[in-house]
PDB file of C-alpha atoms and ligand atoms in Angstrom:
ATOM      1  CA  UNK A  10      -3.255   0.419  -5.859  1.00  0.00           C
ATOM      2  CA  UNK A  11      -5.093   3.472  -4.107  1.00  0.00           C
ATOM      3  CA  UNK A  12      -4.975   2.803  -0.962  1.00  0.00           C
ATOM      4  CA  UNK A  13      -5.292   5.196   1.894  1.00  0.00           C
ATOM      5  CA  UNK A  14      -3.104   4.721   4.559  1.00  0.00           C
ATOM      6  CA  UNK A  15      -0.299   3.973   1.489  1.00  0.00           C
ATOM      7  CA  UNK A  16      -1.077   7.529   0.648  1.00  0.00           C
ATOM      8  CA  UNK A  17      -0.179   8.928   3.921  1.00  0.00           C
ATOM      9  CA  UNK A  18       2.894   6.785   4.675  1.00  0.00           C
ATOM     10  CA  UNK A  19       3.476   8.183   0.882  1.00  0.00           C
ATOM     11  CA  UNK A  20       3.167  11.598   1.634  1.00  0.00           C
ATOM     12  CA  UNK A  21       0.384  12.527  -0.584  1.00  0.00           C
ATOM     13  CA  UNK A  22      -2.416  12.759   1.542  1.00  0.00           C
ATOM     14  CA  UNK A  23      -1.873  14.809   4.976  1.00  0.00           C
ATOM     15  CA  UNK A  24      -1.658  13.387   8.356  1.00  0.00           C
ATOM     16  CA  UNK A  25      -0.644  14.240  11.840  1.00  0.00           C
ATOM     17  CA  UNK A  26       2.445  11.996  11.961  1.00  0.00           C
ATOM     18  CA  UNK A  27       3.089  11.002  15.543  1.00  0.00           C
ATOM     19  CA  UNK A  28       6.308   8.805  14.615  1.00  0.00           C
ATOM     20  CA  UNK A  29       7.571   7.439  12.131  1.00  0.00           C
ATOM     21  CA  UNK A  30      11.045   5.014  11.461  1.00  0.00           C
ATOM     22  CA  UNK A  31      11.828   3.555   8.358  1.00  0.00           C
ATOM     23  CA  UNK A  32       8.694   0.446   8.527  1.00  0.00           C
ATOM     24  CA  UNK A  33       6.390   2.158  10.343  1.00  0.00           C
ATOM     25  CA  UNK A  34       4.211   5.103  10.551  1.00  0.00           C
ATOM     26  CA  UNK A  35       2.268   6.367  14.055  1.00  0.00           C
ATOM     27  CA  UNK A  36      -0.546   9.298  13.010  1.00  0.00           C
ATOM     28  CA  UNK A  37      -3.370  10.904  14.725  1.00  0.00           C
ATOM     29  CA  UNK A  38      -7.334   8.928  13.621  1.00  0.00           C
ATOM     30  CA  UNK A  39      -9.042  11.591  11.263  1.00  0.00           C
ATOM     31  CA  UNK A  40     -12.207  10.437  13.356  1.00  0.00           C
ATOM     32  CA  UNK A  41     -11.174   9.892  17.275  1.00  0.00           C
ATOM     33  CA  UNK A  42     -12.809   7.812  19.481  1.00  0.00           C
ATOM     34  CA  UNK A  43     -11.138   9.437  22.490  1.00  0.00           C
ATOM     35  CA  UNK A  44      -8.802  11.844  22.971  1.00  0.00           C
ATOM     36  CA  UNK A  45      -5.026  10.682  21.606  1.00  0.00           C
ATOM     37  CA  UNK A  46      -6.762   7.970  19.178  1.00  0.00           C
ATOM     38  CA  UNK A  47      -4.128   7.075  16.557  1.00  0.00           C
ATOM     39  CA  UNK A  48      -3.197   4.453  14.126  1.00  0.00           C
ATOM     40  CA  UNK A  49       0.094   2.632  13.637  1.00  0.00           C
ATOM     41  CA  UNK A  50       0.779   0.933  10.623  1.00  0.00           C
ATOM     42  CA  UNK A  51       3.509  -0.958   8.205  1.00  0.00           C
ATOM     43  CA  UNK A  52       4.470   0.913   5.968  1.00  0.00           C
ATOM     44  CA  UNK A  53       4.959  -1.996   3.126  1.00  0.00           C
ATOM     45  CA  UNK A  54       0.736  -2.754   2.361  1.00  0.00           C
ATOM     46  CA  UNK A  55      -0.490  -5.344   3.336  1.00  0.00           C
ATOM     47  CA  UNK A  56      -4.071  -5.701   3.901  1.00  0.00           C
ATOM     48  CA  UNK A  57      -4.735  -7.835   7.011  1.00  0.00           C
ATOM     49  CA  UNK A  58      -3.098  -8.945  10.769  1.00  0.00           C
ATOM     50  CA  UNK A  59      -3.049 -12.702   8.352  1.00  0.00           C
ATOM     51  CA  UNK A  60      -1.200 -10.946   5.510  1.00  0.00           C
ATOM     52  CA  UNK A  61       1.630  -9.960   7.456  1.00  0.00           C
ATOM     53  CA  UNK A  62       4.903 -12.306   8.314  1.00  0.00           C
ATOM     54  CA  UNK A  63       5.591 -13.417  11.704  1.00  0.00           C
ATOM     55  CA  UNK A  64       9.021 -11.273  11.647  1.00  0.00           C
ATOM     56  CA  UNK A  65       6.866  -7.883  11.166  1.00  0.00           C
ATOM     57  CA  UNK A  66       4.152  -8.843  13.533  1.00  0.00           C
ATOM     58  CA  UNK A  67       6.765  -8.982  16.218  1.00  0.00           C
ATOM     59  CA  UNK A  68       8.283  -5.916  15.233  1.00  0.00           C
ATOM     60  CA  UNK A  69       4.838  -4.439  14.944  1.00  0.00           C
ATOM     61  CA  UNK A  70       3.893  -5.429  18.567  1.00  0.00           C
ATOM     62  CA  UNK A  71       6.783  -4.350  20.134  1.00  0.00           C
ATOM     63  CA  UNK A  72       6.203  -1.330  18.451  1.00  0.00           C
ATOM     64  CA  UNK A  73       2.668  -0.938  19.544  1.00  0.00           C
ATOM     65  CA  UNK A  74       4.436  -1.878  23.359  1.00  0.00           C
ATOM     66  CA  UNK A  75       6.142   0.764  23.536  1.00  0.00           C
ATOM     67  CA  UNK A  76       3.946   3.400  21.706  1.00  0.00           C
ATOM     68  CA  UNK A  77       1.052   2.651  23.373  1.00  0.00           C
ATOM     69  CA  UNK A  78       2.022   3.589  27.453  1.00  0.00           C
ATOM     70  CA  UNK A  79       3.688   6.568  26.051  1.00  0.00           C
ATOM     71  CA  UNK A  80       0.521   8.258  23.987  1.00  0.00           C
ATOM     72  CA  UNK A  81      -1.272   7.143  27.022  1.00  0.00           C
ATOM     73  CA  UNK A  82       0.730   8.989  29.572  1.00  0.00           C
ATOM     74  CA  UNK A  83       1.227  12.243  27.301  1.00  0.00           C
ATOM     75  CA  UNK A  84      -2.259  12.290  27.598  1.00  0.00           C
ATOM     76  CA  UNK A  85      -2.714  11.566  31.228  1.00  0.00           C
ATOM     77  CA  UNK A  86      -4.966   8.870  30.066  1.00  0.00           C
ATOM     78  CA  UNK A  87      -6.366   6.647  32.612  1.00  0.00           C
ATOM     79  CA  UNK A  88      -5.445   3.271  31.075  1.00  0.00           C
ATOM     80  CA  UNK A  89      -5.531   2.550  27.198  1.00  0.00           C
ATOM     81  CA  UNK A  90      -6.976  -0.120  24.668  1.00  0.00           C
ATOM     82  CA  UNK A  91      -5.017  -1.262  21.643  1.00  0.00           C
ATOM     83  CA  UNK A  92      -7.302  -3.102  19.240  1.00  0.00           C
ATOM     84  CA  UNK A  93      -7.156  -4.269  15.833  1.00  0.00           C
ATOM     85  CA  UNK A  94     -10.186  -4.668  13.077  1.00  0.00           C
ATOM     86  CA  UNK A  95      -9.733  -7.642  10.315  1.00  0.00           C
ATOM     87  CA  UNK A  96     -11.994  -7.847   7.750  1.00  0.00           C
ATOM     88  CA  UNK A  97     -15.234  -6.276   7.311  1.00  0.00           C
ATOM     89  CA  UNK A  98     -17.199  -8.231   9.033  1.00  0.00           C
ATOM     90  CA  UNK A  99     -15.055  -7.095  12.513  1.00  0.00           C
ATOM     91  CA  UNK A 100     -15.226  -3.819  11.330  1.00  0.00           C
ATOM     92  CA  UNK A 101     -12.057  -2.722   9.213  1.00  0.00           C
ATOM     93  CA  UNK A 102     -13.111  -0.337   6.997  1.00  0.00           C
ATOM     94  CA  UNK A 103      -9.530   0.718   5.473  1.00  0.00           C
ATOM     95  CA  UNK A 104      -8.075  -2.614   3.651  1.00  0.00           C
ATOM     96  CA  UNK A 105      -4.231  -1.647   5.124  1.00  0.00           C
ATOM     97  CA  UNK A 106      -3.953  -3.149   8.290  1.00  0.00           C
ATOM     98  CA  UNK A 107      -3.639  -1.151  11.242  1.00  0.00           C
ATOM     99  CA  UNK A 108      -3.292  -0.883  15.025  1.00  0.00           C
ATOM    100  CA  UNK A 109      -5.474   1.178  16.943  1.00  0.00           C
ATOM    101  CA  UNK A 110      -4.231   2.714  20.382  1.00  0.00           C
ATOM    102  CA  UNK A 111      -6.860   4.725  22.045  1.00  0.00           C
ATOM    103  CA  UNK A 112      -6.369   6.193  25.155  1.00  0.00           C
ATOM    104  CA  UNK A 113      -9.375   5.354  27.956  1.00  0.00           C
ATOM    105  CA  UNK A 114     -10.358   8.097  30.333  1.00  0.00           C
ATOM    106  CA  UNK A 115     -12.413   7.322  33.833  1.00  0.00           C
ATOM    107  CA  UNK A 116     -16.147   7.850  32.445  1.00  0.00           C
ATOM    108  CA  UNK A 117     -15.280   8.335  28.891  1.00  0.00           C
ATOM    109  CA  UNK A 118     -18.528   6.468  27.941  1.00  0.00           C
ATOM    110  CA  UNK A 119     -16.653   5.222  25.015  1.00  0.00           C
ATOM    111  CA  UNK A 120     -18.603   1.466  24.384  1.00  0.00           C
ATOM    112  CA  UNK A 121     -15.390  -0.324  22.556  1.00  0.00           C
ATOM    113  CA  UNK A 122     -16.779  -3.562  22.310  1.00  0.00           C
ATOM    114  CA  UNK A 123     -20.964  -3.639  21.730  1.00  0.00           C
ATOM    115  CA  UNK A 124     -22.312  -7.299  23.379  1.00  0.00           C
ATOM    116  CA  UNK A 125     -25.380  -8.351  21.821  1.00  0.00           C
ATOM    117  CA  UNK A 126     -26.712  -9.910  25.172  1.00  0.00           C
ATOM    118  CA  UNK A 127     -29.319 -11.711  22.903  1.00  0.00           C
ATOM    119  CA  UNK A 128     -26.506 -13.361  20.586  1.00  0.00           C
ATOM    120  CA  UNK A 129     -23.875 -13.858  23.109  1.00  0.00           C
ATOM    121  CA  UNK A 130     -26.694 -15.699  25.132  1.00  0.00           C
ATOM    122  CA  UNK A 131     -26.906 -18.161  21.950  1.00  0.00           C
ATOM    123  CA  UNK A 132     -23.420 -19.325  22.136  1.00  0.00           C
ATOM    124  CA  UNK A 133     -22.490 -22.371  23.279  1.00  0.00           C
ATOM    125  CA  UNK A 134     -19.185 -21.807  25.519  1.00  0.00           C
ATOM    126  CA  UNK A 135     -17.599 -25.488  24.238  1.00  0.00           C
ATOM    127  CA  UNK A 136     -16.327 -24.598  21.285  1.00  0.00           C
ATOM    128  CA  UNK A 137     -15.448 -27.847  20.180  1.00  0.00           C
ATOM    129  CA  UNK A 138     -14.254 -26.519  16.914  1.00  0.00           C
ATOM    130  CA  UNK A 139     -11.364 -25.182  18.205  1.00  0.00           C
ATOM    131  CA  UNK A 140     -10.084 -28.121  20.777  1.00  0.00           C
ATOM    132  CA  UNK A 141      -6.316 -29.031  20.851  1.00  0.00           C
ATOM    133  CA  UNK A 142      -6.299 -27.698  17.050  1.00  0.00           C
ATOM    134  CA  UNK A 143      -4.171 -25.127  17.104  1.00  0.00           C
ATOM    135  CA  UNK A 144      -1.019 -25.614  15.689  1.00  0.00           C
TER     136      UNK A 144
HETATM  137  P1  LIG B   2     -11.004   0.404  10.931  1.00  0.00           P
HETATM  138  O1  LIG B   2     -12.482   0.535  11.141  1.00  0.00           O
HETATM  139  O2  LIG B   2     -10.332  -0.471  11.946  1.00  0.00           O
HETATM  140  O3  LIG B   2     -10.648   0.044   9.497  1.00  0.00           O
HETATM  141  O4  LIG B   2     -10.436   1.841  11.236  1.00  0.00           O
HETATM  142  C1  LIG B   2     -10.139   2.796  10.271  1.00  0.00           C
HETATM  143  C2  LIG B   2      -9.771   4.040  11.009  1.00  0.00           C
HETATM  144  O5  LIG B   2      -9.102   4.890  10.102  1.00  0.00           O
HETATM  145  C3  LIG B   2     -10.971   4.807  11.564  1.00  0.00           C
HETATM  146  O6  LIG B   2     -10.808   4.985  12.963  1.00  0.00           O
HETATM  147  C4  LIG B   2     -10.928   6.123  10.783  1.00  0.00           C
HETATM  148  O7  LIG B   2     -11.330   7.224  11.563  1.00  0.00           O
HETATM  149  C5  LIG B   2      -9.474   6.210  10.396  1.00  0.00           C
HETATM  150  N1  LIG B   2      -9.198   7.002   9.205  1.00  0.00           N
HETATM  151  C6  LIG B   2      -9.840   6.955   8.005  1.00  0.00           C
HETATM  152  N2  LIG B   2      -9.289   7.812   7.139  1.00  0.00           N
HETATM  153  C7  LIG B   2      -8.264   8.413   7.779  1.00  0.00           C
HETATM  154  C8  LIG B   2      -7.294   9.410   7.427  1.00  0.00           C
HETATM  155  N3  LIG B   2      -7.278   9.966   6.201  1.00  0.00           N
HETATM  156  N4  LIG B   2      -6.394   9.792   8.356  1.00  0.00           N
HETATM  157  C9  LIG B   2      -6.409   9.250   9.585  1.00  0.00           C
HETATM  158  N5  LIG B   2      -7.273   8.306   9.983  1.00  0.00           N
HETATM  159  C10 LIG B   2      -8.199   7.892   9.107  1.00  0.00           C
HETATM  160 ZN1  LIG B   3      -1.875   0.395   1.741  1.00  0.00          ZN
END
């Protein structure tokens, strides 16, 4: 499979590996949003948030937990986001899913979520769809 981030948690493409145990892999974005951005990721592939088992998405979050304050402090960030892209259509561009931590500085004019004011004004707050449905 030739996957990306599966070539850096293999070794064979370079990255600035923040930490690393034996599921997971923290390393530096190639393209930061702010200053500190990096990625943490599973080391087994799997493509999506969806994809993953419960078990690893709490290991994953309590990972991210205590990650994130830490990156955010070396870097006397202000406060931090942690976000995560699935599918293309929210914006994942590498198919190996991945956490993003990305410290926020006062003023940093970083826009992390674009509203559409004309589309958002479309929407219809109910959302019956989702009432008393989740399982
Ligand atoms: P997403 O849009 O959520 O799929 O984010 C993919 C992220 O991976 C982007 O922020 C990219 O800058 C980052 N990225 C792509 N290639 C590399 C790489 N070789 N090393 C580190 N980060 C990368
Ligand atoms: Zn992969």
């Amino acid at each position: 499979m030739d996957c990306l981030f599966c070539k850096i948690v293999n070794k064979e493409l370079p990255s600035k590996v923040l930490y690393e145990d034996d599921k997971f892999v923290c390393f530096m974005d190639i393209n930061p949003h702010t200053k500190g951005h990096c990625l943490v990721i599973p080391k087994e592939h799997a493509e999506n948030f969806t994809a993953l088992d419960n078990d690893t998405v709490g290991e994953f979050a309590k990972l991210v937990h205590r990650i994130a304050p830490q990156v955010a402090g070396m870097m006397k960030a202000d406060a931090y986001n942690v976000g995560m892209n699935n599918g293309a259509a929210a914006g994942q561009v590498i198919g190996h899913v991945h956490w993003h931590i990305i410290p926020r500085y006062r003023n940093d004019g970083l826009e992390y979520w674009g509203i559409n004011e004309e589309e958002v004004s479309k929407l219809d707050e109910r959302f019956t769809e989702l009432d008393g449905k989740i399982k």
